[in-house]
Amino acid sequence: SQKIEQNSEALNIQEGKTATLTCNYTNYSPAYLQWYRQDPGRGPVFLLLIRENEKEKRKERLKVTFDTTLKQSLFHITASQPADSATYLCALRSYNTDKLIFGTGTRLQVFP
Amino acid sequence: DAGVIQSPRHEVTEMGQEVTLRCKPISGHNSLFWYRQTMMRGLELLIYFNNNVPIDDSGMPEDRFSAKMPNASFSTLKIQPSEPRDSAVYFCASRQRGDRESKASTDTQYFGPGTRLTVL
């Protein structure tokens, strides 16, 4: 069956360090993979999109990698700040559909 | 732009009652999605519309759930009768669905603030 897995345990890191979050998937042939941020009591907010033929995407302090052989995406936040504390969700979209399937998310806590 | 608007923000009802959740997508967007989020199951797609037409409702849990989109600026998700296991946060999201060549650039979904539903 299709599955998208993210670390269910919270990731706690110190301010200034690089946070790395993992998204693994099985039985998908994704056209695109996206990362969203969700704060408590709010809806998810889009951060980055990476296509299947792209290896890496960057936006300011954010970097996403996509390895279709390993079926894995890594999401990096460099020089992390307490304001980066949130839950981060990965989402996949396959070809021939508009459906976006979300992982369960990883909670990131950045301590000063 | 005001973003995606959902109402009510909170709803507490008793088992067996009818519940109607409302969504106003971003003006100009032509795709609308309804999701449900719980701690156990995460964010699940219930149904989505393109140009007001339901495309995929395979995520709708059962016949008690129904969704409509009578026009491009309004959608409802109805639960009748409601049950305690329906308690969750329900999100609406909209998107500007582009043509095949520009699909990547228009694949962003914009989420509303959600409706927290509690069924007692």
Short mmCIF file of C-alpha atoms in Angstrom, two decimals:
data_model
loop_
_atom_site.label_atom_id
_atom_site.label_comp_id
_atom_site.label_asym_id
_atom_site.label_seq_id
_atom_site.Cartn_x
_atom_site.Cartn_y
_atom_site.Cartn_z
CA SER A 1 0.00 0.00 0.00
CA GLN A 2 1.04 3.60 -0.49
CA LYS A 3 2.69 5.19 2.49
CA ILE A 4 4.39 8.48 3.33
CA GLU A 5 6.44 8.46 6.51
CA GLN A 6 7.88 11.29 8.52
CA ASN A 7 9.53 11.08 11.93
CA SER A 8 6.68 11.07 14.39
CA GLU A 9 8.96 12.10 17.21
CA ALA A 10 9.69 15.78 17.67
CA LEU A 11 13.04 17.12 16.56
CA ASN A 12 14.68 19.38 19.14
CA ILE A 13 17.68 21.45 18.10
CA GLN A 14 19.60 24.45 19.29
CA GLU A 15 19.29 27.82 17.64
CA GLY A 16 21.84 28.33 14.87
CA LYS A 17 22.12 24.65 14.01
CA THR A 18 20.80 23.01 10.84
CA ALA A 19 17.55 21.10 11.17
CA THR A 20 17.08 18.12 8.85
CA LEU A 21 13.68 16.50 8.42
CA THR A 22 13.03 13.31 6.49
CA CYS A 23 10.17 12.20 4.28
CA ASN A 24 10.13 8.63 2.96
CA TYR A 25 7.55 7.17 0.65
CA THR A 26 6.65 3.76 -0.75
CA ASN A 27 4.57 2.66 -3.72
CA TYR A 28 4.37 6.12 -5.24
CA SER A 29 5.60 7.56 -8.49
CA PRO A 30 5.41 11.21 -7.52
CA ALA A 31 5.34 13.99 -10.05
CA TYR A 32 6.08 16.54 -7.34
CA LEU A 33 6.89 16.69 -3.70
CA GLN A 34 6.03 19.67 -1.53
CA TRP A 35 6.84 20.82 1.97
CA TYR A 36 4.40 22.75 4.13
CA ARG A 37 4.68 24.39 7.52
CA GLN A 38 1.86 24.23 10.05
CA ASP A 39 1.64 26.30 13.22
CA PRO A 40 -0.74 25.33 16.06
CA GLY A 41 -4.31 26.30 15.31
CA ARG A 42 -3.57 27.22 11.71
CA GLY A 43 -3.72 25.65 8.28
CA PRO A 44 -0.59 24.41 6.49
CA VAL A 45 1.41 26.98 4.55
CA PHE A 46 3.33 26.08 1.39
CA LEU A 47 7.11 26.36 1.53
CA LEU A 48 8.78 24.60 -1.38
CA LEU A 49 7.99 22.37 -4.35
CA ILE A 50 10.46 20.03 -6.04
CA ARG A 51 9.81 18.02 -9.19
CA GLU A 52 10.83 14.42 -9.74
CA ASN A 53 13.59 15.43 -12.16
CA GLU A 54 15.10 17.95 -9.74
CA LYS A 55 17.69 16.97 -7.16
CA GLU A 56 17.68 20.08 -5.01
CA LYS A 57 15.74 23.28 -4.45
CA ARG A 58 16.66 26.25 -2.28
CA LYS A 59 14.79 29.20 -0.87
CA GLU A 60 16.59 31.49 1.55
CA ARG A 61 17.52 29.28 4.56
CA LEU A 62 15.53 26.33 3.26
CA LYS A 63 16.82 23.48 1.12
CA VAL A 64 14.97 20.43 -0.17
CA THR A 65 16.48 17.37 -1.81
CA PHE A 66 14.62 14.68 -3.69
CA ASP A 67 16.03 11.21 -4.33
CA THR A 68 13.60 9.11 -6.35
CA THR A 69 15.89 6.08 -6.11
CA LEU A 70 15.89 6.12 -2.33
CA LYS A 71 12.28 7.38 -2.37
CA GLN A 72 13.22 10.08 0.06
CA SER A 73 13.17 13.83 0.48
CA LEU A 74 15.23 15.76 3.00
CA PHE A 75 14.23 19.21 4.22
CA HIS A 76 16.93 21.40 5.72
CA ILE A 77 16.65 24.64 7.65
CA THR A 78 20.03 26.28 8.10
CA ALA A 79 20.82 28.75 10.88
CA SER A 80 17.61 27.71 12.60
CA GLN A 81 15.71 30.17 14.77
CA PRO A 82 13.09 29.72 17.49
CA ALA A 83 10.58 31.17 15.00
CA ASP A 84 11.15 28.08 12.84
CA SER A 85 9.46 25.95 15.52
CA ALA A 86 6.42 24.35 13.89
CA THR A 87 5.21 21.10 12.35
CA TYR A 88 6.51 20.41 8.87
CA LEU A 89 4.53 18.27 6.44
CA CYS A 90 5.65 16.69 3.21
CA ALA A 91 3.13 15.98 0.49
CA LEU A 92 3.23 14.04 -2.76
CA ARG A 93 1.28 14.39 -5.95
CA SER A 94 1.31 11.62 -8.52
CA TYR A 95 0.78 12.01 -12.24
CA ASN A 96 -2.74 12.17 -13.65
CA THR A 97 -4.31 13.37 -10.44
CA ASP A 98 -4.66 16.60 -8.52
CA LYS A 99 -4.66 14.79 -5.19
CA LEU A 100 -2.01 15.81 -2.69
CA ILE A 101 -1.22 13.10 -0.13
CA PHE A 102 0.30 14.34 3.11
CA GLY A 103 2.66 12.74 5.56
CA THR A 104 1.82 12.95 9.26
CA GLY A 105 4.37 15.68 9.87
CA THR A 106 7.37 16.22 12.11
CA ARG A 107 7.33 18.73 14.92
CA LEU A 108 10.44 20.89 15.09
CA GLN A 109 11.38 22.75 18.26
CA VAL A 110 14.29 25.22 18.11
CA PHE A 111 15.65 26.25 21.47
CA PRO A 112 17.47 29.57 22.05
CA ASP B 1 -6.65 39.05 -0.74
CA ALA B 2 -8.35 37.69 2.37
CA GLY B 3 -7.20 34.15 1.71
CA VAL B 4 -9.39 31.09 2.10
CA ILE B 5 -12.24 31.77 4.51
CA GLN B 6 -13.86 29.06 6.59
CA SER B 7 -16.79 29.21 8.95
CA PRO B 8 -17.46 28.52 11.68
CA ARG B 9 -14.03 28.38 13.28
CA HIS B 10 -15.33 26.20 16.09
CA GLU B 11 -18.36 23.98 16.22
CA VAL B 12 -19.59 21.93 19.16
CA THR B 13 -22.59 19.75 18.56
CA GLU B 14 -24.28 16.67 19.89
CA MET B 15 -24.23 13.29 18.29
CA GLY B 16 -26.96 12.93 15.68
CA GLN B 17 -27.10 16.59 14.76
CA GLU B 18 -26.43 17.93 11.28
CA VAL B 19 -23.24 19.94 10.83
CA THR B 20 -22.47 22.24 7.90
CA LEU B 21 -19.00 23.62 7.31
CA ARG B 22 -18.48 26.46 4.86
CA CYS B 23 -15.61 27.56 2.69
CA LYS B 24 -14.93 30.53 0.45
CA PRO B 25 -11.89 29.92 -1.77
CA ILE B 26 -9.48 32.56 -2.98
CA SER B 27 -10.99 34.54 -5.82
CA GLY B 28 -9.85 33.21 -9.18
CA HIS B 29 -8.90 29.78 -7.90
CA ASN B 30 -10.59 26.91 -9.73
CA SER B 31 -9.75 23.92 -7.53
CA LEU B 32 -11.06 23.36 -4.02
CA PHE B 33 -10.10 20.66 -1.55
CA TRP B 34 -11.63 19.48 1.73
CA TYR B 35 -9.33 17.83 4.28
CA ARG B 36 -9.76 16.38 7.74
CA GLN B 37 -6.94 16.39 10.31
CA THR B 38 -6.67 14.25 13.42
CA MET B 39 -3.77 13.26 15.61
CA MET B 40 -4.15 9.61 14.68
CA ARG B 41 -4.57 9.90 10.92
CA GLY B 42 -2.96 13.21 10.07
CA LEU B 43 -4.23 15.31 7.17
CA GLU B 44 -6.56 13.33 4.91
CA LEU B 45 -8.11 14.47 1.65
CA LEU B 46 -11.88 14.00 1.67
CA ILE B 47 -12.95 15.40 -1.69
CA TYR B 48 -11.82 17.88 -4.31
CA PHE B 49 -13.49 19.94 -7.02
CA ASN B 50 -12.18 21.35 -10.28
CA ASN B 51 -14.28 24.14 -11.78
CA ASN B 52 -17.05 23.38 -9.25
CA VAL B 53 -17.27 19.73 -10.33
CA PRO B 54 -16.46 16.97 -7.83
CA ILE B 55 -13.53 14.99 -9.21
CA ASP B 56 -12.57 12.56 -6.49
CA ASP B 57 -14.62 11.81 -3.39
CA SER B 58 -12.91 8.55 -2.52
CA GLY B 59 -11.76 10.01 0.80
CA MET B 60 -15.26 10.74 2.04
CA PRO B 61 -15.67 8.37 5.00
CA GLU B 62 -19.26 7.32 4.38
CA ASP B 63 -22.67 8.41 3.21
CA ARG B 64 -23.08 10.67 6.20
CA PHE B 65 -20.65 13.07 4.54
CA SER B 66 -21.57 15.16 1.53
CA ALA B 67 -19.98 18.17 -0.18
CA LYS B 68 -21.25 20.69 -2.66
CA MET B 69 -19.82 23.55 -4.65
CA PRO B 70 -22.74 25.47 -6.15
CA ASN B 71 -20.47 28.20 -7.55
CA ALA B 72 -16.83 29.20 -7.78
CA SER B 73 -16.88 31.16 -4.54
CA PHE B 74 -18.58 28.80 -2.12
CA SER B 75 -18.47 25.21 -0.92
CA THR B 76 -20.05 23.28 1.92
CA LEU B 77 -19.21 20.06 3.71
CA LYS B 78 -22.14 18.50 5.51
CA ILE B 79 -22.21 15.71 8.07
CA GLN B 80 -25.60 14.20 8.82
CA PRO B 81 -25.93 12.64 11.33
CA SER B 82 -22.74 13.55 13.14
CA GLU B 83 -20.90 11.09 15.40
CA PRO B 84 -18.19 11.58 18.04
CA ARG B 85 -15.59 9.99 15.73
CA ASP B 86 -16.13 12.88 13.31
CA SER B 87 -14.44 15.21 15.79
CA ALA B 88 -11.46 16.72 13.99
CA VAL B 89 -10.19 19.88 12.35
CA TYR B 90 -11.59 20.31 8.84
CA PHE B 91 -9.58 22.35 6.37
CA CYS B 92 -10.54 23.79 3.05
CA ALA B 93 -7.83 24.65 0.51
CA SER B 94 -7.93 26.24 -2.92
CA ARG B 95 -5.58 26.35 -5.86
CA GLN B 96 -5.25 27.92 -9.27
CA ARG B 97 -5.10 24.88 -11.49
CA GLY B 98 -2.95 25.69 -14.51
CA ASP B 99 -2.42 24.07 -17.86
CA ARG B 100 -0.18 21.05 -18.31
CA GLU B 101 2.99 23.03 -18.98
CA SER B 102 2.67 25.31 -16.00
CA LYS B 103 1.34 22.74 -13.57
CA ALA B 104 4.32 22.84 -11.28
CA SER B 105 4.06 26.55 -10.70
CA THR B 106 0.36 26.38 -9.87
CA ASP B 107 0.40 23.33 -7.64
CA THR B 108 0.44 25.32 -4.43
CA GLN B 109 -2.58 24.83 -2.24
CA TYR B 110 -3.69 27.65 0.04
CA PHE B 111 -5.33 26.48 3.22
CA GLY B 112 -7.97 28.15 5.31
CA PRO B 113 -7.72 28.43 9.10
CA GLY B 114 -9.82 25.31 9.63
CA THR B 115 -12.98 24.47 11.53
CA ARG B 116 -12.51 22.60 14.80
CA LEU B 117 -15.48 20.25 15.13
CA THR B 118 -16.35 18.55 18.41
CA VAL B 119 -19.19 16.05 18.46
CA LEU B 120 -20.31 15.13 21.96
#
